[in-house]
Short mmCIF file of N, CA, C and O in Angstrom, two decimals:
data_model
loop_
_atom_site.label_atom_id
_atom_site.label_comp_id
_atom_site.label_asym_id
_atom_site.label_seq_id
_atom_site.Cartn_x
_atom_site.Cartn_y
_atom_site.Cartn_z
N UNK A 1 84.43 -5.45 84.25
CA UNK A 1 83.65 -5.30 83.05
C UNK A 1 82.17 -5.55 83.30
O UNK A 1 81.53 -5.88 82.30
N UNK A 2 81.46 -5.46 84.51
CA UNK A 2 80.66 -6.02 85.08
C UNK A 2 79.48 -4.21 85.00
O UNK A 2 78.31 -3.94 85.28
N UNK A 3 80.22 -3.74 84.67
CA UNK A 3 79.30 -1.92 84.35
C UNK A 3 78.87 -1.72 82.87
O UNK A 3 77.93 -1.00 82.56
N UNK A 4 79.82 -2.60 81.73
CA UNK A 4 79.27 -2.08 80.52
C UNK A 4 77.78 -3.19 80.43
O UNK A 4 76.93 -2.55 79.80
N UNK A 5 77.30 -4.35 80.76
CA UNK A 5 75.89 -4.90 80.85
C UNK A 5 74.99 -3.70 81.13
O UNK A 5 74.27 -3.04 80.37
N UNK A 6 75.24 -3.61 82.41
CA UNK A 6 74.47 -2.49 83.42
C UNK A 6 74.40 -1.21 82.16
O UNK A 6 73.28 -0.87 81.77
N UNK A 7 75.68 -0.54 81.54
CA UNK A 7 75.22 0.44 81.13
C UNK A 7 74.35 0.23 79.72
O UNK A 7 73.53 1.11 79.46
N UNK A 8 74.49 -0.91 78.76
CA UNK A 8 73.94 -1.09 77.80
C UNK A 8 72.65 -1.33 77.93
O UNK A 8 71.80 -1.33 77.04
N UNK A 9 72.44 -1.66 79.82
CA UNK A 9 70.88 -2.13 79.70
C UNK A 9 70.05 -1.09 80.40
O UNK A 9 68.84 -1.25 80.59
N UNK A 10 70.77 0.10 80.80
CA UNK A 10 70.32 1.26 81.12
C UNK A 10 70.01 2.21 80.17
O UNK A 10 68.99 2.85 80.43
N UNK A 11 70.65 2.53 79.03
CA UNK A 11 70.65 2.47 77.58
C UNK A 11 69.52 1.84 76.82
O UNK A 11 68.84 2.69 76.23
N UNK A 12 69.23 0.99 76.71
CA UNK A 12 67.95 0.21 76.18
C UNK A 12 66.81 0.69 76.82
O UNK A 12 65.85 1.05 76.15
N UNK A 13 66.81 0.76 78.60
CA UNK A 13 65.59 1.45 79.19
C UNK A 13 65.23 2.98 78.65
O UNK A 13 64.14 3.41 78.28
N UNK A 14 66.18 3.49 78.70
CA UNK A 14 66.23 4.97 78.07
C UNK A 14 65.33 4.85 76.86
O UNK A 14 64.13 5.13 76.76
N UNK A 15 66.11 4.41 76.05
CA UNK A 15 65.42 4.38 74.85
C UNK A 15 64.20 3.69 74.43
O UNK A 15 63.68 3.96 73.35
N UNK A 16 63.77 2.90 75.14
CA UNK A 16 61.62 2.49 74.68
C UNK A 16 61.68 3.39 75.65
O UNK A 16 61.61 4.43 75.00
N UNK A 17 61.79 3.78 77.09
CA UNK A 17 60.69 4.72 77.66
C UNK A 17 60.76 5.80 76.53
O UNK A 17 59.68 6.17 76.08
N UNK A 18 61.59 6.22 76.14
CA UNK A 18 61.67 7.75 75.40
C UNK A 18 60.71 7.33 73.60
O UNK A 18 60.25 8.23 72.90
N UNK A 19 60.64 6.20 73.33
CA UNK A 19 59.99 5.85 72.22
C UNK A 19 57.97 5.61 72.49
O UNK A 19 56.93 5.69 71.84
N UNK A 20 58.38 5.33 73.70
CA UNK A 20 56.86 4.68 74.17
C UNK A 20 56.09 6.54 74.15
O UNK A 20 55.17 7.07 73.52
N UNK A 21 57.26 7.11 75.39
CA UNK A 21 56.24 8.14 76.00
C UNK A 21 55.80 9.30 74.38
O UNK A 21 55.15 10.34 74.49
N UNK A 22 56.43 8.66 72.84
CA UNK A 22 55.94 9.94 72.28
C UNK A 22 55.03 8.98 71.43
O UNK A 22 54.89 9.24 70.24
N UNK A 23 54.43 7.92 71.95
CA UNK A 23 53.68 7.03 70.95
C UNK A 23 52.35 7.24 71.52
O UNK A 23 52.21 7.36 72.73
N UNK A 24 51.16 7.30 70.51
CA UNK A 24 49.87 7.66 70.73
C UNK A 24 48.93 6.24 71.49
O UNK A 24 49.20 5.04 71.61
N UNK A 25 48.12 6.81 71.75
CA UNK A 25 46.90 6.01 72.65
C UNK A 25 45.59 6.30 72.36
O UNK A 25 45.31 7.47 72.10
N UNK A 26 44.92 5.64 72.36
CA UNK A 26 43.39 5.84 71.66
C UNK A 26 43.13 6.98 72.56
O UNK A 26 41.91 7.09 72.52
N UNK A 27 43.75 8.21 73.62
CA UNK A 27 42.76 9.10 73.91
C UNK A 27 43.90 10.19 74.03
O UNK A 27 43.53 11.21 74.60
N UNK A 28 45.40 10.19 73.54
CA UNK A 28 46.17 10.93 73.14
C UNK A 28 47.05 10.86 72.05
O UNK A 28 47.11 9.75 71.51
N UNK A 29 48.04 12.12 71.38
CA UNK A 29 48.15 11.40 70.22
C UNK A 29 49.75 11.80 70.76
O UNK A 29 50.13 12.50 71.70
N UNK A 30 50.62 10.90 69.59
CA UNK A 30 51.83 11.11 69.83
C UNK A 30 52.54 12.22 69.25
O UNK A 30 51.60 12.99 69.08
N UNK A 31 53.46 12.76 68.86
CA UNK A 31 54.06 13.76 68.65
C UNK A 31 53.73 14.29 67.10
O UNK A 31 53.03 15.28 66.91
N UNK A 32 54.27 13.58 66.12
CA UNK A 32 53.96 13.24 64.73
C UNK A 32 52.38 13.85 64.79
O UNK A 32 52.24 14.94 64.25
N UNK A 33 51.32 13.31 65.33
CA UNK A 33 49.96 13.02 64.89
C UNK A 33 49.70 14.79 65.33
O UNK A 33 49.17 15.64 64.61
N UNK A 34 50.20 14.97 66.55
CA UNK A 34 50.07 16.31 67.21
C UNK A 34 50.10 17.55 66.21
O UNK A 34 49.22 18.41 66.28
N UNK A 35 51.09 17.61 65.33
CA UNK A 35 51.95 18.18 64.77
C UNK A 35 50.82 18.21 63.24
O UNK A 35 50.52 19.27 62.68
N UNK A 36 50.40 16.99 62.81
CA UNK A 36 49.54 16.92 61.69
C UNK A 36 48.06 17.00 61.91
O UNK A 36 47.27 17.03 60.96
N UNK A 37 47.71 17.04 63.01
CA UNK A 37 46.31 18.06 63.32
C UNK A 37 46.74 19.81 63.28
O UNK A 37 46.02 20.72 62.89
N UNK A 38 47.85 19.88 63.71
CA UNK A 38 47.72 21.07 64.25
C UNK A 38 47.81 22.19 62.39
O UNK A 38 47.27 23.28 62.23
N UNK A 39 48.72 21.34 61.19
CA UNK A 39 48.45 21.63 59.89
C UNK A 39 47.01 21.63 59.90
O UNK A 39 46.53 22.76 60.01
N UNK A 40 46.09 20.58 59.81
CA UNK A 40 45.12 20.01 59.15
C UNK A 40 44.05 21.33 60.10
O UNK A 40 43.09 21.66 59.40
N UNK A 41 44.08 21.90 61.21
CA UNK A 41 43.19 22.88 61.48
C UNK A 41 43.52 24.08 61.08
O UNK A 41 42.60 24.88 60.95
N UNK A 42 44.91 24.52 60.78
CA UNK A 42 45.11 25.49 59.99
C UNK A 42 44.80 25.55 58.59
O UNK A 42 44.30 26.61 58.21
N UNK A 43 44.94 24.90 57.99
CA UNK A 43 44.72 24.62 56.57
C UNK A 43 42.95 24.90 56.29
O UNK A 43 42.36 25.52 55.41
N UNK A 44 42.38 23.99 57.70
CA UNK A 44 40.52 24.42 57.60
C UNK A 44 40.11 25.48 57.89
O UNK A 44 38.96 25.77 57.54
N UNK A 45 41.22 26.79 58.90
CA UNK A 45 40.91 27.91 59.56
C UNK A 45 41.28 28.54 58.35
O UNK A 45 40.86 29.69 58.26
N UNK A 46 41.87 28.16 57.50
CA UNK A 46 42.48 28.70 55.80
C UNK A 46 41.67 28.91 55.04
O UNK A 46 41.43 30.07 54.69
N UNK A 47 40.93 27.73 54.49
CA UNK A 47 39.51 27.43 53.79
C UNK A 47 38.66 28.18 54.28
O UNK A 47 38.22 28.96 53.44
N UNK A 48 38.13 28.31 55.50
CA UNK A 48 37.04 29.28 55.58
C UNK A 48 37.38 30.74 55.51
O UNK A 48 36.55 31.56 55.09
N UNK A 49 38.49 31.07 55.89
CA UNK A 49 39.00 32.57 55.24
C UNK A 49 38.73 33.13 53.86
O UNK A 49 38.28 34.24 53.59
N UNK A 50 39.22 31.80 52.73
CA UNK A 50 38.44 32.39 51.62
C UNK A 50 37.03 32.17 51.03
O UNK A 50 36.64 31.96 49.88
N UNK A 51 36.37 32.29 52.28
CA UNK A 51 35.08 31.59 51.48
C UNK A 51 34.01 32.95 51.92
O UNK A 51 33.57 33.16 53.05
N UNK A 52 33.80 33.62 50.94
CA UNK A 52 32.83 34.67 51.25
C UNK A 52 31.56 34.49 52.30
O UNK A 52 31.11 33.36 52.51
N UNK A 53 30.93 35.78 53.02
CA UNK A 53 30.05 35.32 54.14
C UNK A 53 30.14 34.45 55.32
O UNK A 53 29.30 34.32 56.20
N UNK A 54 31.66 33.67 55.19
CA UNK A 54 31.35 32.85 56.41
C UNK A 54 32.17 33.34 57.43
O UNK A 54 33.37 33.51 57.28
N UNK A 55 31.72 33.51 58.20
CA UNK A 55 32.51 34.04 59.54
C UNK A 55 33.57 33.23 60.33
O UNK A 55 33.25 32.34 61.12
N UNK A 56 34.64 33.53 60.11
CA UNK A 56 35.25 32.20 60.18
C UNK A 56 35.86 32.71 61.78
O UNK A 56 36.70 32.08 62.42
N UNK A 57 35.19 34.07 62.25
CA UNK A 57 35.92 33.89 63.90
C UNK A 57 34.40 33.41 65.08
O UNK A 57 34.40 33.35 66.31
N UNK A 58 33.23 33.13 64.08
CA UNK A 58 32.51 32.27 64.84
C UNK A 58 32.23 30.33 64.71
O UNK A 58 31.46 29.47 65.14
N UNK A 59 33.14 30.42 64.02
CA UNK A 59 33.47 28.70 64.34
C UNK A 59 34.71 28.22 64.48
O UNK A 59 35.55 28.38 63.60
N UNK A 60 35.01 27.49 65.75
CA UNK A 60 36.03 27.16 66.09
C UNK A 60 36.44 25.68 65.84
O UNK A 60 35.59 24.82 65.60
N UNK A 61 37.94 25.39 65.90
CA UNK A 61 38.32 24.45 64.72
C UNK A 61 38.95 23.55 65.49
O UNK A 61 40.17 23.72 65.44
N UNK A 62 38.53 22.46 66.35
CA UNK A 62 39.48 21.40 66.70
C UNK A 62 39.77 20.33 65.81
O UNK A 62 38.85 19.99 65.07
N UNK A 63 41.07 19.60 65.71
CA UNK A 63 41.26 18.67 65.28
C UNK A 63 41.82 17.75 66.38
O UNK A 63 42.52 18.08 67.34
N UNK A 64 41.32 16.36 65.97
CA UNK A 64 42.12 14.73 66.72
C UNK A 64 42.30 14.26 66.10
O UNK A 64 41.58 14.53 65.14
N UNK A 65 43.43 12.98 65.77
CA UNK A 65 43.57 11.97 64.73
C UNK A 65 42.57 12.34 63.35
O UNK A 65 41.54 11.82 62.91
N UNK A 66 43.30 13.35 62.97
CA UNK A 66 42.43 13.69 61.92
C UNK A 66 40.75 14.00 61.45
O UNK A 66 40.26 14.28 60.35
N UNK A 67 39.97 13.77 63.17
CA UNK A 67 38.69 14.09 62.71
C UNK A 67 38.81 15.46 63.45
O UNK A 67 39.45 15.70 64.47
N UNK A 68 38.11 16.23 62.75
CA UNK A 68 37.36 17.91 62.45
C UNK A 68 36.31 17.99 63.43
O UNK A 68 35.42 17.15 63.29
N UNK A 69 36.18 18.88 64.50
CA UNK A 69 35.06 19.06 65.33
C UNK A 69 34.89 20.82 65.37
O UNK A 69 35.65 21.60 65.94
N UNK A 70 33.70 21.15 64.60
CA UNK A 70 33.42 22.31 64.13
C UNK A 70 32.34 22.78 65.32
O UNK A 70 31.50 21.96 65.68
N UNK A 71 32.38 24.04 65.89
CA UNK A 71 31.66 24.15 67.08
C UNK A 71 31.33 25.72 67.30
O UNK A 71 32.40 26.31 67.40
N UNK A 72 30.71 26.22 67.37
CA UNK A 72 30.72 27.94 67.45
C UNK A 72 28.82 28.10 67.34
O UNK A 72 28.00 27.19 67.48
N UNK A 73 28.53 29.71 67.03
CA UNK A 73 27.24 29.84 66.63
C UNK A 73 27.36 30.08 65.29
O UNK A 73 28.52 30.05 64.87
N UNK A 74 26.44 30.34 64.44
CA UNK A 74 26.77 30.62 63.48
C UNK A 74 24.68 31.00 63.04
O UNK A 74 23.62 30.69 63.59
N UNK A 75 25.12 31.99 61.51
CA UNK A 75 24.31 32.35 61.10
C UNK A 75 23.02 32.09 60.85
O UNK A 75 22.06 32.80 61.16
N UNK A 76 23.02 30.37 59.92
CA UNK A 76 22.17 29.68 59.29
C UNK A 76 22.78 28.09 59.36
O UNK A 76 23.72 27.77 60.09
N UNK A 77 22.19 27.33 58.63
CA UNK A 77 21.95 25.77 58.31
C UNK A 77 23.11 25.93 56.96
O UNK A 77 23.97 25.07 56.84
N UNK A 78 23.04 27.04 56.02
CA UNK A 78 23.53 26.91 54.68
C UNK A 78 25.10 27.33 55.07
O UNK A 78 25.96 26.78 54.38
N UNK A 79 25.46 28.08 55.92
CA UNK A 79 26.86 28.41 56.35
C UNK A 79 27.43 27.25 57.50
O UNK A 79 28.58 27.43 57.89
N UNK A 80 26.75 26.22 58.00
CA UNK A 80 27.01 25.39 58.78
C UNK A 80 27.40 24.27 57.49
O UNK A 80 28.55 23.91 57.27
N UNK A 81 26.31 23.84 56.74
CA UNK A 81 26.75 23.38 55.23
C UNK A 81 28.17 23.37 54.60
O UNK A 81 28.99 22.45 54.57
N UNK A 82 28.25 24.41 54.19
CA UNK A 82 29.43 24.95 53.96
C UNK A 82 30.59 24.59 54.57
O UNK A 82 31.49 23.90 54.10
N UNK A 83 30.51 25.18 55.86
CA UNK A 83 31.84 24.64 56.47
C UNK A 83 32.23 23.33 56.66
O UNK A 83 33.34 22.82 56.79
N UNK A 84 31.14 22.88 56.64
CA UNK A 84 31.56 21.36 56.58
C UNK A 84 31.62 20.38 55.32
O UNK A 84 31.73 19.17 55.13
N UNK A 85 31.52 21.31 54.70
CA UNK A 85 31.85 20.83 53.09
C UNK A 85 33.38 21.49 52.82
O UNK A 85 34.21 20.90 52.13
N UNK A 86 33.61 22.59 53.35
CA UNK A 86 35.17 22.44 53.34
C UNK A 86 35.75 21.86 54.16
O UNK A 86 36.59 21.25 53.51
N UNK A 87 35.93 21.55 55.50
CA UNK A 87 36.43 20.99 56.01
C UNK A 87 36.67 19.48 55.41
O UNK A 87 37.72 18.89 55.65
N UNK A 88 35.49 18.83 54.52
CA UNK A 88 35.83 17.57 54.39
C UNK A 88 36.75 17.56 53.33
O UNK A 88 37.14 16.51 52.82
N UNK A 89 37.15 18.81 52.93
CA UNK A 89 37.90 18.83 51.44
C UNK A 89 39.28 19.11 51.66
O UNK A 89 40.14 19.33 50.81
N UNK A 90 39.40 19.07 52.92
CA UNK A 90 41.25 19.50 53.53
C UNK A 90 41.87 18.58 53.22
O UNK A 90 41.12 17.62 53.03
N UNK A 91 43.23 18.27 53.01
CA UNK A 91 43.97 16.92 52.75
C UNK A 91 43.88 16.56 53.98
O UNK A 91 43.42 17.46 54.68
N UNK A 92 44.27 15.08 54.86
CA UNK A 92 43.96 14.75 55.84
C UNK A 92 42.73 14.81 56.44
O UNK A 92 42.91 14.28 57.54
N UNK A 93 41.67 15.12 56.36
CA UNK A 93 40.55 15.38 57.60
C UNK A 93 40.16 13.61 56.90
O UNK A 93 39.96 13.08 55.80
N UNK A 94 40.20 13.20 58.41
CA UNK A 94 39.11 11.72 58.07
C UNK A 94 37.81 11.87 58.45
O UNK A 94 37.09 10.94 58.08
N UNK A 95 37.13 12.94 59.21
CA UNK A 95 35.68 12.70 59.63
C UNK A 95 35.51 14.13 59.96
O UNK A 95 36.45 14.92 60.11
N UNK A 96 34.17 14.44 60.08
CA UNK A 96 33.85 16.05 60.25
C UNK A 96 32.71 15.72 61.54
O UNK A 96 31.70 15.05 61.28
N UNK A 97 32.93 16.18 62.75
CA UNK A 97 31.54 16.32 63.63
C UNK A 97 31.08 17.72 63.73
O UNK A 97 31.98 18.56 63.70
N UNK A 98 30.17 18.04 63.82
CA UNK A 98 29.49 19.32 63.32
C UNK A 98 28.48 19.47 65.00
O UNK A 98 27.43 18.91 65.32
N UNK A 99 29.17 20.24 65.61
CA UNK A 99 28.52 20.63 66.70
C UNK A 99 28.34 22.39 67.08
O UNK A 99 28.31 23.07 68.11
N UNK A 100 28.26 22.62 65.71
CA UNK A 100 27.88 24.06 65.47
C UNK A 100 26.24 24.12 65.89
O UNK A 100 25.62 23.13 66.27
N UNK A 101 25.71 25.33 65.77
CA UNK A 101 24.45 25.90 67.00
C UNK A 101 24.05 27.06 65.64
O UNK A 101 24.81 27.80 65.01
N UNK A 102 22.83 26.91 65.54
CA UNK A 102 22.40 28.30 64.53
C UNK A 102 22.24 29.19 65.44
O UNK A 102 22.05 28.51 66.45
N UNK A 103 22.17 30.48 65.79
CA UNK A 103 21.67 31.71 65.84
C UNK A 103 20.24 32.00 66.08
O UNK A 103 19.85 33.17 66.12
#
């Protein structure tokens, strides 16, 4: 009976490595978080679709732990505005960095 220890505690290893490796780290995210950026930039690539004049295939849309990093060229100051006034209006977005470039 000297194998069921061994296997219950091989069992336990299994299971935190397999809990750890989908848990986030201040410079990756875990599975869950992955999954709710990847909504939260669709939902902003959404918003600028209906928003007249803005070109929404010259700004590109990353998300991390919920902050928004808006980046492309773009027209003007007032369409850079904009997008980042929707973006802050997505459910989820906690922060907007705006590294968009005028034209």
């Amino acid at each position: 009976m000297t194998i069921k220890p061994f296997l219950l505690a091989t069992l336990l290893a299994v299971t935190v490595l397999g809990s750890v490796s989908c848990a986030s780290t201040r410079t990756s995210e875990g599975t869950g978080e992955y999954v709710d950026d990847t909504v939260i930039t669709a939902k902003v690539k959404a918003a600028f679709l209906g928003e007249k004049g803005l070109k929404v295939a010259e700004i590109n849309v990353e998300t991390f732990k919920g902050v928004v990093q808006l980046s492309g060229f773009i027209n003007s100051r007032t369409d850079a505005d904009r997008a980042i006034t929707l973006a802050r209006g997505v459910s989820g977005v906690m922060s907007v960095k705006d590294d968009m470039r005028i034209k």
